[in-house]
PDB file of C-alpha atoms in Angstrom:
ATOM      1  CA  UNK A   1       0.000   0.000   0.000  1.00 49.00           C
ATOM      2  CA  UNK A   2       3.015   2.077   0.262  1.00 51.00           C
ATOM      3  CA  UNK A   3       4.753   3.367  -2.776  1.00 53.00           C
ATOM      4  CA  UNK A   4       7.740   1.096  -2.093  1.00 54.00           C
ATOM      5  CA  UNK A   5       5.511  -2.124  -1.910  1.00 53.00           C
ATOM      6  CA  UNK A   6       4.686  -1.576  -5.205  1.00 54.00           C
ATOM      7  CA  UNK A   7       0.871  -1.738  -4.783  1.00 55.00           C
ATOM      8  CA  UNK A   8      -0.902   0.128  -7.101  1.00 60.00           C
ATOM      9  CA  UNK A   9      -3.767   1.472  -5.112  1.00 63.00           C
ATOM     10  CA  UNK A  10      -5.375   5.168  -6.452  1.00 66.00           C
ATOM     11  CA  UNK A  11      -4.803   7.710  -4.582  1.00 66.00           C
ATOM     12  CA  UNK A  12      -7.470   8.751  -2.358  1.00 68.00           C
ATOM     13  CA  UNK A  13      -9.404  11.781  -3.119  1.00 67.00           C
ATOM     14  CA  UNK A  14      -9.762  14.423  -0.914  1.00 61.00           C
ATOM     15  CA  UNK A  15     -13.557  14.642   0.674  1.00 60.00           C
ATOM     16  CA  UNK A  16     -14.974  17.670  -0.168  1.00 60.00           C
ATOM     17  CA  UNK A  17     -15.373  20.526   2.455  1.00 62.00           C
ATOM     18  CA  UNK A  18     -18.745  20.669   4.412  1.00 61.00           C
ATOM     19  CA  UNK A  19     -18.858  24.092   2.636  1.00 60.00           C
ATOM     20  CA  UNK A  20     -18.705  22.231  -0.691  1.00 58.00           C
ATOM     21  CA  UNK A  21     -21.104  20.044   0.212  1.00 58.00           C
ATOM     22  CA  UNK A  22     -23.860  22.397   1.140  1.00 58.00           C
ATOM     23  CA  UNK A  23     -23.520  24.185  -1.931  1.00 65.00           C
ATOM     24  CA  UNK A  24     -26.087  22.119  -4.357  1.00 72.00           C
ATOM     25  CA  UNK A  25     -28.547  21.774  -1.098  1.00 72.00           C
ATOM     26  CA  UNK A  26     -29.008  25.695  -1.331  1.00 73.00           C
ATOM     27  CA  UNK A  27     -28.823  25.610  -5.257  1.00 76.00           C
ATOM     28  CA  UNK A  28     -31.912  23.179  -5.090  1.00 79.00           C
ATOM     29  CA  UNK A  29     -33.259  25.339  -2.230  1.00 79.00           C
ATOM     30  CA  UNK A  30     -33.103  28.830  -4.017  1.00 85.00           C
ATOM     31  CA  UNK A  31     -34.441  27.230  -7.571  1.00 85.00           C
ATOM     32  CA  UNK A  32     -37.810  26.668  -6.171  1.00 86.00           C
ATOM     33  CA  UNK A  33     -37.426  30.522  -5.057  1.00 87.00           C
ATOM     34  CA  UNK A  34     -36.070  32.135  -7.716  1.00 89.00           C
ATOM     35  CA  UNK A  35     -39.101  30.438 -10.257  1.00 89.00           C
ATOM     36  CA  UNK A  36     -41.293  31.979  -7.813  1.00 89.00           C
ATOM     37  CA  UNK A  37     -40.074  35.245  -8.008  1.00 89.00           C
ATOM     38  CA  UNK A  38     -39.581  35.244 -11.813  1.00 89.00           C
ATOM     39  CA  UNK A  39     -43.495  34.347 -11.813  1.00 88.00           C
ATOM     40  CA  UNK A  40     -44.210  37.130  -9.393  1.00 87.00           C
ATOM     41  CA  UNK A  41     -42.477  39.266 -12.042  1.00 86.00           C
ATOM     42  CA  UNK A  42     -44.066  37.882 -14.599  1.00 88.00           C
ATOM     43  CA  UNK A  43     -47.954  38.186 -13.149  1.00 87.00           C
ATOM     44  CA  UNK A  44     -47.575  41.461 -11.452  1.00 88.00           C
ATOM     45  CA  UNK A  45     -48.429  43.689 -15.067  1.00 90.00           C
ATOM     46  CA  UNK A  46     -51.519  41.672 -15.877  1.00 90.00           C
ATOM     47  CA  UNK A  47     -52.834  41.675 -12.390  1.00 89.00           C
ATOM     48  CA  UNK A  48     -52.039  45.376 -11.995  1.00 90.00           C
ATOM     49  CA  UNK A  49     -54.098  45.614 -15.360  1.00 93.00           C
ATOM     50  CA  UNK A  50     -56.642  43.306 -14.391  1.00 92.00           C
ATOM     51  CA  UNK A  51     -57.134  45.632 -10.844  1.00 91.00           C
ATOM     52  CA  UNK A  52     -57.323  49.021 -12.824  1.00 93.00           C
ATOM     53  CA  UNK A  53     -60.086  46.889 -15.623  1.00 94.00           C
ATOM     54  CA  UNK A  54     -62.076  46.416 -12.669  1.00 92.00           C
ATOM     55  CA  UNK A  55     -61.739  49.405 -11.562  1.00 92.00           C
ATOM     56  CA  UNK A  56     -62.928  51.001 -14.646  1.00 94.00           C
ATOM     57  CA  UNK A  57     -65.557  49.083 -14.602  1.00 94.00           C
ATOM     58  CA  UNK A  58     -66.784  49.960 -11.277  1.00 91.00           C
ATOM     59  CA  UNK A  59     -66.822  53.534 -12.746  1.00 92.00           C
ATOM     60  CA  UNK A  60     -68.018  52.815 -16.283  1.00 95.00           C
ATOM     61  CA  UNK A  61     -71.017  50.964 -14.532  1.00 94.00           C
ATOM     62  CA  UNK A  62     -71.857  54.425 -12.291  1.00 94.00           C
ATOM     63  CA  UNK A  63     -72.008  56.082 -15.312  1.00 95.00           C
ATOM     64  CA  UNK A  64     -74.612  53.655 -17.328  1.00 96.00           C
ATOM     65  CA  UNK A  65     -76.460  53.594 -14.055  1.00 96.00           C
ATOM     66  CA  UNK A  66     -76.190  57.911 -14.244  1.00 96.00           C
ATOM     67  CA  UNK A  67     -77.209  57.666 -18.466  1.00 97.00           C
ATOM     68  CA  UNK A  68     -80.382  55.485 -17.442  1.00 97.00           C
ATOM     69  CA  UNK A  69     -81.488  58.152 -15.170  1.00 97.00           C
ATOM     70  CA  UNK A  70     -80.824  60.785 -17.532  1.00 97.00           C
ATOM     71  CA  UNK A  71     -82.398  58.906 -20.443  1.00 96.00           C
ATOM     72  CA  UNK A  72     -85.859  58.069 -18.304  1.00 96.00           C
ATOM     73  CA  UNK A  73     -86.042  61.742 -17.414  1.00 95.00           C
ATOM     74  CA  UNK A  74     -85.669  62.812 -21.499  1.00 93.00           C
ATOM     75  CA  UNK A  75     -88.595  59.854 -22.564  1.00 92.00           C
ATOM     76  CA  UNK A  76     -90.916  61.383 -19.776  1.00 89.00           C
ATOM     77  CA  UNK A  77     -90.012  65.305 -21.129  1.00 84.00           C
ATOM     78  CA  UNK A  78     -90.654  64.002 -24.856  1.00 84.00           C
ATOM     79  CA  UNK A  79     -94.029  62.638 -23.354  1.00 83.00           C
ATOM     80  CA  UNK A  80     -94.964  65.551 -22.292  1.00 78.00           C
ATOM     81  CA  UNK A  81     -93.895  67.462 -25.301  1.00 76.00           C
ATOM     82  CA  UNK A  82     -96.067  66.070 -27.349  1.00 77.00           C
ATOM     83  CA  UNK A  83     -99.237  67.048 -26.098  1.00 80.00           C
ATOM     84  CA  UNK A  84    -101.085  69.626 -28.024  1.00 83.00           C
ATOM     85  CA  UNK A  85    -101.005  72.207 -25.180  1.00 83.00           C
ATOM     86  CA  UNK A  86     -97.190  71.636 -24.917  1.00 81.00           C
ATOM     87  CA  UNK A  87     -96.116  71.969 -28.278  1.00 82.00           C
ATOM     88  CA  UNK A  88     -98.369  75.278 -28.740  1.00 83.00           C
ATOM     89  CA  UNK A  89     -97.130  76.800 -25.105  1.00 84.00           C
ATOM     90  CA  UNK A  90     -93.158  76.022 -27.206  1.00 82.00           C
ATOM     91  CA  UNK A  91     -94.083  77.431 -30.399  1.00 85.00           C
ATOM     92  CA  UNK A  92     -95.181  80.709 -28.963  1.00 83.00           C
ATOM     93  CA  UNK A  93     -92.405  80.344 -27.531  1.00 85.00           C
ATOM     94  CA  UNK A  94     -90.340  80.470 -30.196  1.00 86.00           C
ATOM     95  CA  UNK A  95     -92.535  83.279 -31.644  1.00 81.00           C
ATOM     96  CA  UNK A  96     -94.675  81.203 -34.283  1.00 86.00           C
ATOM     97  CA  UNK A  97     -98.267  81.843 -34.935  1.00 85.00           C
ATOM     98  CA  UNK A  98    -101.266  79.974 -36.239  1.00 84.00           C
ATOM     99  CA  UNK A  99    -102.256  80.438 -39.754  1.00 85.00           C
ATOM    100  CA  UNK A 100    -105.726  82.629 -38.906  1.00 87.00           C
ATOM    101  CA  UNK A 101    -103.793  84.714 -35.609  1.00 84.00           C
ATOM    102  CA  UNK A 102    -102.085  87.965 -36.428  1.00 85.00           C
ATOM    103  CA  UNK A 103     -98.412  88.452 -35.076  1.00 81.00           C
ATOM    104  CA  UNK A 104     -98.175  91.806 -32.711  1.00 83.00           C
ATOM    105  CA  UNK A 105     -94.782  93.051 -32.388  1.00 82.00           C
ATOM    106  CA  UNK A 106     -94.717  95.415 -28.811  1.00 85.00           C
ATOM    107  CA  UNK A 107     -91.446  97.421 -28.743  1.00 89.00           C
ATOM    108  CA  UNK A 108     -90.502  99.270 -25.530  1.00 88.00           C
ATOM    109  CA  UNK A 109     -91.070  96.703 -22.926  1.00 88.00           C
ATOM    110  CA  UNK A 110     -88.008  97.163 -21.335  1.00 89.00           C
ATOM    111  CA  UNK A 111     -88.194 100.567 -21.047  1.00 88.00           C
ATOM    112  CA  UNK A 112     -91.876 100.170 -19.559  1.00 87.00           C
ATOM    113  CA  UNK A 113     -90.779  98.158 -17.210  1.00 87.00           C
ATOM    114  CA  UNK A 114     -88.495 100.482 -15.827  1.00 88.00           C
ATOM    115  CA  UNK A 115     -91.200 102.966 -15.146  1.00 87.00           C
ATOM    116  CA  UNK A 116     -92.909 100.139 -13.115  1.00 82.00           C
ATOM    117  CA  UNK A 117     -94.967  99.071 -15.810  1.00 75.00           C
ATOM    118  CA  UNK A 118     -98.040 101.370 -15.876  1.00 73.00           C
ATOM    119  CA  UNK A 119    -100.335 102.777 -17.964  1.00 69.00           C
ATOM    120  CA  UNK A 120     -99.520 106.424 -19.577  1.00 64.00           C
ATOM    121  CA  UNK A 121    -102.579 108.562 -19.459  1.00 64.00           C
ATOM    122  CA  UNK A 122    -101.647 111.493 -22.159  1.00 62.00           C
ATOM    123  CA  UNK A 123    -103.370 110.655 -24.824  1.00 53.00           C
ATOM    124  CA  UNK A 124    -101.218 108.012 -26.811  1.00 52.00           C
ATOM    125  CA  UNK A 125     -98.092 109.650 -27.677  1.00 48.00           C
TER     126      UNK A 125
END
């Protein structure tokens, strides 16, 4: 077993360090880790985007809810609209007349206002 007895035995390796030896357990330990956090990584965009969809749709969903509203109270205004009364009370409004009425046109209002709005007496001029 010597070198002079002429055995030819290998040489024996050196065991590897403890150090050494705990090197591929934490490998193996931080792989599991590391794929985790590369996931995280990879999921955090489309959650962040799904958060702010839902989000928007919380708000676009107030605002349907607000249009609905709005929408009932324009049918009910066209309802009443389109009554006979209603759409003569608009057009005089507007400062039509019916075919057999004759238009007036009073100038001066403002100015009789102003006075407190009565009557002259003096004759009419």
């Amino acid at each position: 077993m010597d070198q002079a007895g002429g055995s030819t035995s290998r040489p024996r390796r050196a065991l590897p360090s403890r150090r050494a030896r705990l090197r591929p357990r934490r490998l193996r330990a931080l792989v599991p880790l590391l794929v985790l956090v590369v996931a995280g990584f990879l999921y955090a965009q489309p959650i962040a985007r799904y958060a702010e969809t839902r989000r928007d749709l919380g708000a676009r969903a107030s605002e349907v809810a607000e249009l609905r509203v709005q929408k009932a109270q324009l049918e009910a205004r066209l309802e009443r609209s389109t009554s006979l009364v209603a759409l003569s009370r608009e057009a005089r409004r507007l400062g039509l007349v019916r075919p057999d009425e004759q238009l007036f046109i009073v100038k001066g209002i403002t100015a009789w206002r102003r006075t407190g709005g009565t009557v002259s007496t003096d004759g009419g001029s």
